mmCIF file of C-alpha atoms in Angstrom:
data_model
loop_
_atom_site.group_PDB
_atom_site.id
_atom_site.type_symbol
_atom_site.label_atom_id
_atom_site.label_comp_id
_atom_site.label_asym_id
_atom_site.label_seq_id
_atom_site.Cartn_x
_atom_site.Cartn_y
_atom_site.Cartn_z
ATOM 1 C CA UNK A 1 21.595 -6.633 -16.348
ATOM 2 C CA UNK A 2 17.887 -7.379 -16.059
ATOM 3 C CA UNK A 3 17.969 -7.459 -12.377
ATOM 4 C CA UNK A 4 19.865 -4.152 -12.373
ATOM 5 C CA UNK A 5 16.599 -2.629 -14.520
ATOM 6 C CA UNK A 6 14.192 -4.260 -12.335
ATOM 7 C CA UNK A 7 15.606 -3.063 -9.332
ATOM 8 C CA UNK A 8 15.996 0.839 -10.481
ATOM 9 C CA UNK A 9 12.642 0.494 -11.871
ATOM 10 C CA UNK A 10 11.305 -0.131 -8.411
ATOM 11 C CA UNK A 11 13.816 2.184 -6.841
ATOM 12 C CA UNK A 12 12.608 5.101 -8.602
ATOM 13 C CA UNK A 13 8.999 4.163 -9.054
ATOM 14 C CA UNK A 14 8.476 4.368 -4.945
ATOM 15 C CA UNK A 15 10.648 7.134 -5.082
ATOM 16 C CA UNK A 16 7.800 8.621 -6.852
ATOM 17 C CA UNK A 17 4.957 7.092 -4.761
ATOM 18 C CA UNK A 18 6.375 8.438 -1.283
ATOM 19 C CA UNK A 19 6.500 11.331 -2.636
ATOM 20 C CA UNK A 20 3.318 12.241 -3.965
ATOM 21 C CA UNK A 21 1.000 10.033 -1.823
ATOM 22 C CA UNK A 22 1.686 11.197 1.861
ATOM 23 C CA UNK A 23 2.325 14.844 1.214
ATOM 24 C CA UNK A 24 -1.417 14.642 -0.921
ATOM 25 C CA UNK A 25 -3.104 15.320 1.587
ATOM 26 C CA UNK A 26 -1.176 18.894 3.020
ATOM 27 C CA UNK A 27 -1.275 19.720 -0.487
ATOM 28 C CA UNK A 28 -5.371 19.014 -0.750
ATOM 29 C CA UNK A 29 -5.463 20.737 2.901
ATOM 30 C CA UNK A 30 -3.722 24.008 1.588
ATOM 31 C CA UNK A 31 -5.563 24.651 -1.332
ATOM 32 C CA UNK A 32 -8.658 24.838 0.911
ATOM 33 C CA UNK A 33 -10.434 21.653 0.764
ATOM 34 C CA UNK A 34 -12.221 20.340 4.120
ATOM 35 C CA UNK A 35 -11.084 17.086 5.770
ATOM 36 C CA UNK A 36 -14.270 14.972 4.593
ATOM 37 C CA UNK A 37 -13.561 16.293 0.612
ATOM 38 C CA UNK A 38 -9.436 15.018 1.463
ATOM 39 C CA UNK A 39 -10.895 11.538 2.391
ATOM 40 C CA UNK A 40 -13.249 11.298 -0.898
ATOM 41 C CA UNK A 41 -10.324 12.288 -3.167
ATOM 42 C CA UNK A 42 -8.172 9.602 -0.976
ATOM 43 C CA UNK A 43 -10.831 7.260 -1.661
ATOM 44 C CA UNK A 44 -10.690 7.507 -5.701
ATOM 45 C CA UNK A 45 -7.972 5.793 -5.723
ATOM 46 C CA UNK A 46 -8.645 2.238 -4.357
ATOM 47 C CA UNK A 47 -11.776 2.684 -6.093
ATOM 48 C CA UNK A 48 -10.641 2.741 -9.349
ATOM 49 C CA UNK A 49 -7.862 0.416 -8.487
ATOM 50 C CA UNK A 50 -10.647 -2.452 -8.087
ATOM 51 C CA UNK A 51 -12.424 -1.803 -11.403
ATOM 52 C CA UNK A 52 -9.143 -1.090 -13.575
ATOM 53 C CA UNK A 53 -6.452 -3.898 -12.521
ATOM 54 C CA UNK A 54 -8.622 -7.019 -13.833
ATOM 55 C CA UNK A 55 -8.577 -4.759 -17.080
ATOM 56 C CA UNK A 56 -5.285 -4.496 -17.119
ATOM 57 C CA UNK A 57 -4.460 -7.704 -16.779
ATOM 58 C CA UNK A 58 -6.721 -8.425 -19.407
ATOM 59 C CA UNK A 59 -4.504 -6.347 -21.968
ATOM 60 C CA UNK A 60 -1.411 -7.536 -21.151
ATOM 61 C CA UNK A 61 -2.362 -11.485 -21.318
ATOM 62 C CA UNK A 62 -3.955 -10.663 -24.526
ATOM 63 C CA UNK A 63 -1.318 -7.872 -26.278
ATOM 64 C CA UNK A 64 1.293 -10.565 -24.551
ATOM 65 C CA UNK A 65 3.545 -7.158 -24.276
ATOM 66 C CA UNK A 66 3.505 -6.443 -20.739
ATOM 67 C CA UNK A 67 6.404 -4.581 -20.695
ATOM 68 C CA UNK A 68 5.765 -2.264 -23.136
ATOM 69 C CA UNK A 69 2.099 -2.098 -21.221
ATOM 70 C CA UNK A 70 4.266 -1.005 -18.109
ATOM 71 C CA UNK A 71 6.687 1.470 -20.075
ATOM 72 C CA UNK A 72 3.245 3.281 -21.542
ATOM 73 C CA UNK A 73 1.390 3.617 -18.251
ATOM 74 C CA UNK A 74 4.644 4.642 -15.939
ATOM 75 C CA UNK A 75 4.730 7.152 -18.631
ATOM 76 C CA UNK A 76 1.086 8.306 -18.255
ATOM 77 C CA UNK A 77 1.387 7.947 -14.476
ATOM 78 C CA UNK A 78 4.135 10.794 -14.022
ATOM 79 C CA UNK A 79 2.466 13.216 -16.578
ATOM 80 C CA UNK A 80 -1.202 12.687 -14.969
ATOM 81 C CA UNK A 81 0.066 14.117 -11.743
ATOM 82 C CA UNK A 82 1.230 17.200 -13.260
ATOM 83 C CA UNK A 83 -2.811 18.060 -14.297
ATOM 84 C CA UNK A 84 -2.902 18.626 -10.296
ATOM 85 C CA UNK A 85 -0.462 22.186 -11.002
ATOM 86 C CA UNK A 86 -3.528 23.625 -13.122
ATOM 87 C CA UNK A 87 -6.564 23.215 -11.152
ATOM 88 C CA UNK A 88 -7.652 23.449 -7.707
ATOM 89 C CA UNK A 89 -11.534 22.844 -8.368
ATOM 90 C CA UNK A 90 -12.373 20.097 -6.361
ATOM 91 C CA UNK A 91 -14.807 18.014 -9.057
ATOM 92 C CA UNK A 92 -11.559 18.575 -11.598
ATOM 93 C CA UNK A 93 -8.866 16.932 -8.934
ATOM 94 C CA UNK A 94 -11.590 13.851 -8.575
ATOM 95 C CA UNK A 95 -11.394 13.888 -12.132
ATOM 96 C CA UNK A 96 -7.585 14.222 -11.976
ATOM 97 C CA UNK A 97 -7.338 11.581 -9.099
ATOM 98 C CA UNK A 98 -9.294 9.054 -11.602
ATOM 99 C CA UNK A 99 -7.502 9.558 -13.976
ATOM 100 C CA UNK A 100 -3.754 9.221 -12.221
ATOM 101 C CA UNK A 101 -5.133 5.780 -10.213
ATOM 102 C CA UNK A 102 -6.027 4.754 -14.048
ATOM 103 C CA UNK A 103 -2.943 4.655 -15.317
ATOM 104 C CA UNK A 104 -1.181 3.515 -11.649
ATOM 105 C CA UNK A 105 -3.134 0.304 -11.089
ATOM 106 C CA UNK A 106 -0.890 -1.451 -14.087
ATOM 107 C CA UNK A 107 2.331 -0.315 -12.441
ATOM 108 C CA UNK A 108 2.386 -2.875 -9.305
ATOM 109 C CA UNK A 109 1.034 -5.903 -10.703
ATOM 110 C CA UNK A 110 2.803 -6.013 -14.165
ATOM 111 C CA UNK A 111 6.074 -5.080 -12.623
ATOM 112 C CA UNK A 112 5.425 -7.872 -10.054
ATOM 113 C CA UNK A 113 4.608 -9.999 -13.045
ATOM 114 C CA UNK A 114 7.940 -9.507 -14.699
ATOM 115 C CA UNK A 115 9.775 -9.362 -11.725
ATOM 116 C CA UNK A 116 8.677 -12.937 -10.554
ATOM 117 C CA UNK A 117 9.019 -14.640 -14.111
ATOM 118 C CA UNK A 118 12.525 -13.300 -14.541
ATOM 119 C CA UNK A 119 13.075 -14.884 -11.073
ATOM 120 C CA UNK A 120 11.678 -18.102 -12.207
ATOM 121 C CA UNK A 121 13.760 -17.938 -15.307
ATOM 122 C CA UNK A 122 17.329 -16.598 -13.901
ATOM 123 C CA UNK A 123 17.377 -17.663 -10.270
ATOM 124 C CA UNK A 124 17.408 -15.273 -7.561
ATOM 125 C CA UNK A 125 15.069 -13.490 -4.718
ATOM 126 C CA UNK A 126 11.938 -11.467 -5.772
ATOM 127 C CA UNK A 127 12.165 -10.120 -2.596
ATOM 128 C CA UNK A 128 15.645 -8.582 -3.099
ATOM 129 C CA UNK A 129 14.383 -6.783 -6.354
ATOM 130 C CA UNK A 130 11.289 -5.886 -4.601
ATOM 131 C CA UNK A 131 13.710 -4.287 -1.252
ATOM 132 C CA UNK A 132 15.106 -0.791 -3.404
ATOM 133 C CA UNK A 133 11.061 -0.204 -4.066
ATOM 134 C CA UNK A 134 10.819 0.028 -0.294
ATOM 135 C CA UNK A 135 14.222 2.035 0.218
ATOM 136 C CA UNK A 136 12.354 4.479 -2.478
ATOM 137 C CA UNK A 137 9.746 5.018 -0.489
ATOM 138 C CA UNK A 138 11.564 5.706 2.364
ATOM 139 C CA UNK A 139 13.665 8.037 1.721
ATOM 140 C CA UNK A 140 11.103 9.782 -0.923
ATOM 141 C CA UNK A 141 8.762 10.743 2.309
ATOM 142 C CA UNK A 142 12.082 12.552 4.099
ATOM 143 C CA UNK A 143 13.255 14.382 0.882
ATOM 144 C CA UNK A 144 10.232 15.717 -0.519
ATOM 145 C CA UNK A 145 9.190 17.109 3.283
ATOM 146 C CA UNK A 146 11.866 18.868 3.117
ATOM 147 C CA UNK A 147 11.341 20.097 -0.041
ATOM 148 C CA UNK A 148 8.224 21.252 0.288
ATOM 149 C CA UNK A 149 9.558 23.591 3.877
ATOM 150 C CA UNK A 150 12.106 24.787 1.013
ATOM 151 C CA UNK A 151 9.407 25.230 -1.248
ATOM 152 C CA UNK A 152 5.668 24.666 -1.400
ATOM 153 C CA UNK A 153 3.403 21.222 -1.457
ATOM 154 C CA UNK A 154 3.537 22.037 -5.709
ATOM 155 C CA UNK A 155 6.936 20.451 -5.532
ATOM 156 C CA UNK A 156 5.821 16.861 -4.817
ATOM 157 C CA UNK A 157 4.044 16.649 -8.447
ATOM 158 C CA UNK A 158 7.065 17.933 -10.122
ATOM 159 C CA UNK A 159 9.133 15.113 -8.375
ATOM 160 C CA UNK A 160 7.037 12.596 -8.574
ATOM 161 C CA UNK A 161 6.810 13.013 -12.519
ATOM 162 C CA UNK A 162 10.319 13.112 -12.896
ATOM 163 C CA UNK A 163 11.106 10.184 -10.999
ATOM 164 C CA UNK A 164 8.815 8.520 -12.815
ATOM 165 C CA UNK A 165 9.847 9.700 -16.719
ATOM 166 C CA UNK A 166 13.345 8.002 -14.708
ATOM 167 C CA UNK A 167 11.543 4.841 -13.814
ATOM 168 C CA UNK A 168 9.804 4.753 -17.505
ATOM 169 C CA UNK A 169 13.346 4.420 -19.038
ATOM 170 C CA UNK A 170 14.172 0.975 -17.261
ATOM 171 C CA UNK A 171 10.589 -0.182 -17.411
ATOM 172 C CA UNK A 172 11.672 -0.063 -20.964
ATOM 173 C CA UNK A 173 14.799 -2.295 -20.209
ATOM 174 C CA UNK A 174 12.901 -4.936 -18.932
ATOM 175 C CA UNK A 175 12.826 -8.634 -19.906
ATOM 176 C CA UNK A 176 10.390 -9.066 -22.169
ATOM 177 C CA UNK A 177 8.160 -12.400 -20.616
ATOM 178 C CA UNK A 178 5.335 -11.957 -18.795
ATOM 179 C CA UNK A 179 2.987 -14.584 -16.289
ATOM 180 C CA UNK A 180 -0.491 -13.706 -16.250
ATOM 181 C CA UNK A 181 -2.188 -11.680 -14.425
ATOM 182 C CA UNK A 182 -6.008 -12.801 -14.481
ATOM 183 C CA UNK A 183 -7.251 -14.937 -12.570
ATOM 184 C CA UNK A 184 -10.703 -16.768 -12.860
ATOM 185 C CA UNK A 185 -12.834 -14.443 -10.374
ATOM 186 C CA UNK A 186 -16.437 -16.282 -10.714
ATOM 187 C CA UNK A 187 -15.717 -19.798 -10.674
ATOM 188 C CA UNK A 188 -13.294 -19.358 -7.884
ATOM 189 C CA UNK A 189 -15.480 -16.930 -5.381
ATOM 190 C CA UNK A 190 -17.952 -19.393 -5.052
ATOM 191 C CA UNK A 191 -16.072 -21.901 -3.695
ATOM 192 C CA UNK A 192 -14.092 -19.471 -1.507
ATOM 193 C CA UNK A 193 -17.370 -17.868 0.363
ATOM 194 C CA UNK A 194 -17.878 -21.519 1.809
ATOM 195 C CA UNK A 195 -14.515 -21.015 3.534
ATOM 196 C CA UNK A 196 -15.509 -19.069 6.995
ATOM 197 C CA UNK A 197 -11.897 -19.018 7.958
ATOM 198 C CA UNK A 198 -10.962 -17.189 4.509
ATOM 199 C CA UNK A 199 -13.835 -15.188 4.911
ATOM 200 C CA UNK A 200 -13.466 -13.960 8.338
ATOM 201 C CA UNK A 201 -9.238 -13.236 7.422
ATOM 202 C CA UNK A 202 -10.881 -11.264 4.365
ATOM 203 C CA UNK A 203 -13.046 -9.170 7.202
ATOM 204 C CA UNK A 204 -9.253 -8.413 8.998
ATOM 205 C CA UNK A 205 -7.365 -7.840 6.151
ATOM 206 C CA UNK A 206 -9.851 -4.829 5.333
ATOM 207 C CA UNK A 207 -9.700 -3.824 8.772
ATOM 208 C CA UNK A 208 -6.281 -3.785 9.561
ATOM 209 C CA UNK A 209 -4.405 -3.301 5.848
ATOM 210 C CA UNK A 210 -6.693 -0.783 5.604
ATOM 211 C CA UNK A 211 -5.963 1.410 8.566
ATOM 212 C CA UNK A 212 -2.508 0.415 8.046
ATOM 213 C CA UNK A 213 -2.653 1.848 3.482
ATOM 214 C CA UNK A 214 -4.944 4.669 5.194
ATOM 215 C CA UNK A 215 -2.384 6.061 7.313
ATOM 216 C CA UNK A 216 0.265 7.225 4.614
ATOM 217 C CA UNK A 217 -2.676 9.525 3.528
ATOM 218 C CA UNK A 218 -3.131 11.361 6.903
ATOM 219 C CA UNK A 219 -0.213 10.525 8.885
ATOM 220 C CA UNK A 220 1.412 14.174 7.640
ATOM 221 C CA UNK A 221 -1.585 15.884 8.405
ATOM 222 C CA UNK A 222 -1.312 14.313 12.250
ATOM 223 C CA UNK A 223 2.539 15.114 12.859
ATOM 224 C CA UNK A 224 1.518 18.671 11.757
ATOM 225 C CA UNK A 225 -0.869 18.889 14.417
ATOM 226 C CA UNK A 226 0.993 17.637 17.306
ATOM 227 C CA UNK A 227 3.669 20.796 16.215
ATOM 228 C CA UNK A 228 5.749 18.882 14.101
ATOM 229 C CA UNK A 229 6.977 19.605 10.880
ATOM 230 C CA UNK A 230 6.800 18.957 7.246
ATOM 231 C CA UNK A 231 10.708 17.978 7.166
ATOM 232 C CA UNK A 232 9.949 16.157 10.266
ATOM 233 C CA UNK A 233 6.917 14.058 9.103
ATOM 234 C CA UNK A 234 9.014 13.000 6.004
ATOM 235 C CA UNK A 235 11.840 12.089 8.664
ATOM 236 C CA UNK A 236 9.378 9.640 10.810
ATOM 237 C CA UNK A 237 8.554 7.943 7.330
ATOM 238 C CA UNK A 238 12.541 7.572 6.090
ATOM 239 C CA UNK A 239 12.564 5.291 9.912
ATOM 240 C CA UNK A 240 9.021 3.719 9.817
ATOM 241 C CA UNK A 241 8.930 2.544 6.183
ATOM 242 C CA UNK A 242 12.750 1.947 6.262
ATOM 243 C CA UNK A 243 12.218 -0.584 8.629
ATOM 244 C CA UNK A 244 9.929 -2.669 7.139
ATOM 245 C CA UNK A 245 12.924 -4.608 5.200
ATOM 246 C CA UNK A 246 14.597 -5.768 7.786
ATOM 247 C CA UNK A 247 11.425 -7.455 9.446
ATOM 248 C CA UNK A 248 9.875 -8.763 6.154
ATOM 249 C CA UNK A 249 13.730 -10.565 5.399
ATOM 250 C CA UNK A 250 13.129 -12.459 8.792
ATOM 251 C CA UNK A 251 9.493 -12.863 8.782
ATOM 252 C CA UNK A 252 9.852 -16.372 6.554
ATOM 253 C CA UNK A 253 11.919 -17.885 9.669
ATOM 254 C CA UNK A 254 9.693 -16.073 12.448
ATOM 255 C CA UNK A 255 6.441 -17.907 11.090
ATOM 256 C CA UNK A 256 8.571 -21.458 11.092
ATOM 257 C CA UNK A 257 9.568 -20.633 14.883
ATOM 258 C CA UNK A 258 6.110 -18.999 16.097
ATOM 259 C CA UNK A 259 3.353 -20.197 13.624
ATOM 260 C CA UNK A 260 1.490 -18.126 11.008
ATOM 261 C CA UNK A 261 -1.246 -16.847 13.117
ATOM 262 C CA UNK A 262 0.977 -15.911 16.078
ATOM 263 C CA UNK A 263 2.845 -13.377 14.231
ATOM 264 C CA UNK A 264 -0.185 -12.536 11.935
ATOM 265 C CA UNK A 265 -1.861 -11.470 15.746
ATOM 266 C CA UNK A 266 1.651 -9.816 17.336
ATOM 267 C CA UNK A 267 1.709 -7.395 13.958
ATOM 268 C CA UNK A 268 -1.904 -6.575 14.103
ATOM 269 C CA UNK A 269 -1.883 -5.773 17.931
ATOM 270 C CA UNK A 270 1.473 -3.285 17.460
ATOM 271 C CA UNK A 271 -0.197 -1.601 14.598
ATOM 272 C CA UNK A 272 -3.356 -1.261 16.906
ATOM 273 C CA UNK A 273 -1.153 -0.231 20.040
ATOM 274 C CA UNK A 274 0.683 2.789 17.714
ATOM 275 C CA UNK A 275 -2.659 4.064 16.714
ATOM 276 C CA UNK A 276 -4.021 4.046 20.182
ATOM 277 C CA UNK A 277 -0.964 6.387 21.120
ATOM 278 C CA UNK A 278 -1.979 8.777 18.631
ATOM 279 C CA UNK A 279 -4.971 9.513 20.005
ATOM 280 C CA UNK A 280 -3.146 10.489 23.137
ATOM 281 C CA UNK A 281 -0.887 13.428 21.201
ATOM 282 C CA UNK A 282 2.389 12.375 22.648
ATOM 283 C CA UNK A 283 5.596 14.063 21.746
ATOM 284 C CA UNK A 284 7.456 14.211 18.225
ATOM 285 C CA UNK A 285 9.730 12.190 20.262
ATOM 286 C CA UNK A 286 8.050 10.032 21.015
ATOM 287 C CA UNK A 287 6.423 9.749 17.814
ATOM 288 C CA UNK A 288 9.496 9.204 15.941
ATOM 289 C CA UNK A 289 10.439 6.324 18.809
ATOM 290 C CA UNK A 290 7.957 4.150 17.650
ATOM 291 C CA UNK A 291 8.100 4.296 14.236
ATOM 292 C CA UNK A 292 9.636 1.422 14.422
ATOM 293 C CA UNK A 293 6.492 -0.519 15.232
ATOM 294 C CA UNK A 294 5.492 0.565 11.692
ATOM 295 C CA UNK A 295 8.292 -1.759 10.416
ATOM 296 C CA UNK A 296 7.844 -4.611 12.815
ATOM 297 C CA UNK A 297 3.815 -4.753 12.078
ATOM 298 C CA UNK A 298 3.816 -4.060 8.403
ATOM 299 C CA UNK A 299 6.882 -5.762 7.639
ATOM 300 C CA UNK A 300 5.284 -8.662 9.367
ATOM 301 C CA UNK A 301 2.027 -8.824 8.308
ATOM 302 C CA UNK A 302 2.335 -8.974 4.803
ATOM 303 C CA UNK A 303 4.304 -12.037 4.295
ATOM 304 C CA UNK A 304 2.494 -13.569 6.950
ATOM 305 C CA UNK A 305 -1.308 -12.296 5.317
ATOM 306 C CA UNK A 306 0.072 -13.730 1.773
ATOM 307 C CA UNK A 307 1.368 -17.277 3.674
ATOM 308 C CA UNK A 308 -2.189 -17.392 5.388
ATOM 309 C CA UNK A 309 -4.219 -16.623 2.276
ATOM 310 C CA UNK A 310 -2.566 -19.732 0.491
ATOM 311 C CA UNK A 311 -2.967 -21.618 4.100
ATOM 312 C CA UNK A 312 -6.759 -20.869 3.578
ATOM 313 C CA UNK A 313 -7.490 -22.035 -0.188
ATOM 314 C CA UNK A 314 -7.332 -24.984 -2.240
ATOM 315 C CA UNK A 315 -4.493 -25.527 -4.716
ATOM 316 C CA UNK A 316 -7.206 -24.530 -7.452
ATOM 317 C CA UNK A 317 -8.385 -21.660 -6.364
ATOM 318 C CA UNK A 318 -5.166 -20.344 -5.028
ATOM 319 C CA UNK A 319 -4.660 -17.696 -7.463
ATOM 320 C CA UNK A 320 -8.312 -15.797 -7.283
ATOM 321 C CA UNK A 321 -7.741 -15.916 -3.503
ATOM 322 C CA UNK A 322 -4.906 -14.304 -4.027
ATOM 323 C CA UNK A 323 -6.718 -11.580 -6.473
ATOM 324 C CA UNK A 324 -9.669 -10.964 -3.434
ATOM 325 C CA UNK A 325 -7.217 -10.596 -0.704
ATOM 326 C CA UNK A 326 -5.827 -8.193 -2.497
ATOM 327 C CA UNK A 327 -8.865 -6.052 -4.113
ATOM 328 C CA UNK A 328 -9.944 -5.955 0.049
ATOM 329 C CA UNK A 329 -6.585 -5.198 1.683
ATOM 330 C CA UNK A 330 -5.463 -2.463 -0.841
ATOM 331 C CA UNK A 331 -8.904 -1.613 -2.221
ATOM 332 C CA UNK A 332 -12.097 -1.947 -0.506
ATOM 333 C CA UNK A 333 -10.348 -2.170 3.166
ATOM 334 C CA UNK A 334 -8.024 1.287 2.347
ATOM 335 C CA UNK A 335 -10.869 2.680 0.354
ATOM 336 C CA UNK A 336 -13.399 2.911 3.482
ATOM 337 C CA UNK A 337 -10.847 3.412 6.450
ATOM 338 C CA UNK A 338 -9.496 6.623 4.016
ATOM 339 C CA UNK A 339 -13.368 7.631 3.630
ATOM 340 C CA UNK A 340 -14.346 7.414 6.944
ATOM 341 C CA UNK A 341 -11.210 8.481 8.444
ATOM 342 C CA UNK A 342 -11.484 11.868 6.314
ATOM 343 C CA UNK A 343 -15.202 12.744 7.608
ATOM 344 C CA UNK A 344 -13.900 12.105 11.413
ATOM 345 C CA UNK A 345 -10.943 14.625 10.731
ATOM 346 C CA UNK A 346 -13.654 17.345 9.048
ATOM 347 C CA UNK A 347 -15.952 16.508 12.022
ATOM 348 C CA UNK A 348 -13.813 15.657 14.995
ATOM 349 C CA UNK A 349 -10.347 16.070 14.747
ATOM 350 C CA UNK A 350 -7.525 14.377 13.331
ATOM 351 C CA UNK A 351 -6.575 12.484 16.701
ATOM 352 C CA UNK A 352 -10.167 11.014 16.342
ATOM 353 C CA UNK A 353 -9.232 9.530 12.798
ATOM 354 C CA UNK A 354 -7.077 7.569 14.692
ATOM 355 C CA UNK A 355 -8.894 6.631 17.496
ATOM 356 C CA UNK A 356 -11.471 4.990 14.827
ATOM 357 C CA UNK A 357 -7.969 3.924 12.888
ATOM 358 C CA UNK A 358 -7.321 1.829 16.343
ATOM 359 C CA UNK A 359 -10.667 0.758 17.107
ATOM 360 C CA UNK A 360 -11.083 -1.321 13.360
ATOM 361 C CA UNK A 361 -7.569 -2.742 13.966
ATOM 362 C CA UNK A 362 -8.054 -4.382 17.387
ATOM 363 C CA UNK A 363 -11.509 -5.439 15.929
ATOM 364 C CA UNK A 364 -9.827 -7.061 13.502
ATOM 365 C CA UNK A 365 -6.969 -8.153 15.928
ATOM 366 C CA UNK A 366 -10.197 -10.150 17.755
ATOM 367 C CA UNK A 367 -11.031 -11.520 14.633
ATOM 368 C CA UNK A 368 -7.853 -13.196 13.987
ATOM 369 C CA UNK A 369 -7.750 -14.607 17.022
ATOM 370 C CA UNK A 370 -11.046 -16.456 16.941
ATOM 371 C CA UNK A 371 -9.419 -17.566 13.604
ATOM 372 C CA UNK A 372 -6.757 -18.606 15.740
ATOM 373 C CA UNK A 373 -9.068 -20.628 18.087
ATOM 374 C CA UNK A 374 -11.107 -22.184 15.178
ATOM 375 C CA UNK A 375 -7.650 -23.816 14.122
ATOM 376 C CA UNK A 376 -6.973 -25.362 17.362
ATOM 377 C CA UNK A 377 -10.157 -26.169 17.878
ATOM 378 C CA UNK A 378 -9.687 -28.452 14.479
ATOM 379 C CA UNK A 379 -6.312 -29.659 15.511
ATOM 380 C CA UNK A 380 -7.181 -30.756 18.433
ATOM 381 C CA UNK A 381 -10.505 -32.502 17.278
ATOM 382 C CA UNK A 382 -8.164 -33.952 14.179
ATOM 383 C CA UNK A 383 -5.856 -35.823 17.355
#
């Protein structure tokens, strides 16, 4: 029965994410705001995500009651976004941006926390708890486009805190063990910065998992320009993001048959290749057509960026690797391609955001690969 909360728990929790998140930004765009004031409220978020989660994790190891931690803040989550129906004063939705990322940074790593000790406990596959979180999302993006042609952009905060008084009902149900979630930062980093392979992979993680977080901010904004549609925006997400699954499922035996790096390199270079297109304004059609390469790149590269990071560090360090590589990828790394990518839509256009979007991924795609060379280079020297 605790899988069956687990799983609803993510279900409706991404629900709620896809959403809110990729429609933020035509909501933030109708109420007036300019393209470089979209990409500093964008921006808040990662931000706050780096400071809070360590404090989190803090509370929960000490309270030992992570999932009534989880229950409180899913709570707080849904009714924070509803502060966005009363304002539209620009310093006040910072404010109200803070404060919603506050209360959001506990939700992924304590449900990840309980989700992967009831697997060690009971036997099973985080990954197939972890699948209805990305089915969520998926279909979240197509109904709430919709919604909002029926309606207006106001509708995605009602959903979204809904969804998530849903979600704050099983987080409630959960089992009650959780691991910990802190890691020692100071003693780790320092032996981690002599590692120029792990630092280099940090420099393309920010790069690429960046561009990659970045894009569900602005990717509406972009189909709307080309002369697509709200409905039809949310329709290119239900493919792209519904199509990560099937490539992360296979992505365990595609590293054993191709090697780490290989794939880690493929991914990038797709991601890179789709961005490139946008800047080129093609068809709806075509737009929707390669959605795909969405699945295939980030359903890819996340396994195989978690595999390499634990490739990259000693066994006693593992765990604050882990912690960086994530506080660059989904912080830092989404915080400045958001930022910048905002200032080049106010200043340029929104094809330009991803110009620059496709420019810091192949950068990071040649990054990899001198990675790549470094390890042969050692391999062969090792024969």
């Amino acid at each position: 029965m605790y899988a069956v909360h687990i799983s609803f728990y993510f279900l409706f929790v991404f629900f709620g994410f896809g959403a809110l998140f990729p429609m933020l930004g035509l909501h933030f765009e109708a109420v007036g705001l300019s393209g470089g004031q979209i990409g500093m409220l964008m921006s808040v978020a990662p931000i706050v995500a780096i400071l809070v989660q360590p404090l989190w994790g803090m509370i929960c190891d000490r309270t030992q009651k992570p999932k009534q931690v989880l229950t409180l803040t899913t709570l707080l989550t849904g009714m924070a976004a509803l502060l966005f129906l009363v304002t539209e004063w620009y310093l006040m939705l910072i404010v109200i941006v803070a404060l919603l990322s506050f209360f959001q940074s506990a939700i992924v790593p304590v449900s990840d926390s309980l989700a992967m000790n009831y697997v060690k406990r009971h036997g099973g596959e985080y990954g197939s708890l972890r699948l209805w979180g990305a089915v969520g999302f998926a279909f979240a993006v197509w109904v709430s486009g919709m919604m909002i042609e029926l309606t207006s952009t106001r509708i995605i905060f009602y959903i979204f805190a809904g969804v998530l008084v849903l979600a704050t009902w099983f987080a409630s149900r959960m089992p009650e063990e959780g691991q910990s979630l802190q890691a020692d930062i100071r003693s780790g980093l320092a032996k981690l910065i002599k590692l120029p392979q792990y630092v280099i992979f940090l420099m393309c993680t920010f790069l690429i998992f960046g561009t990659m977080n970045a894009n569900n901010f602005y990717f509406s904004l972009y189909y709307l320009s080309i002369g697509g549609s709200v409905a039809g925006a949310g329709l290119v997400f239900l493919f792209a993001a519904g199509s990560e699954a099937p490539f992360m499922k296979i992505a365990g035996k595609m590293m054993q048959r191709y090697g780490v790096m290989l794939l880690l390199i493929v991914a990038a270079v797709l991601s890179g290749v789709r961005w490139l297109l946008f800047y080129f304004e093609p068809s709806t059609w075509v737009v929707l057509a390669v959605s795909i390469l969405q699945g295939i790149s980030i359903g890819f590269f996340i396994p195989c960026a978690v595999h390499m990071v634990r490739e990259l560090a000693p066994d006693d360090v593992k765990v604050t690797a882990m912690s960086i590589y994530a506080s660059v990828g989904n912080g830092l790394g989404t915080m400045f391609c958001t930022f910048v990518g905002g200032f080049i839509y106010e200043y340029f256009s929104i094809v330009h955001t991803y110009l620059f979007f496709a420019v810091a991924t192949l950068v990071g795609v040649g990054l990899l690969v001198l990675i790549r060379v470094k390890w042969l280079h050692e391999q062969s020297g090792a024969v």
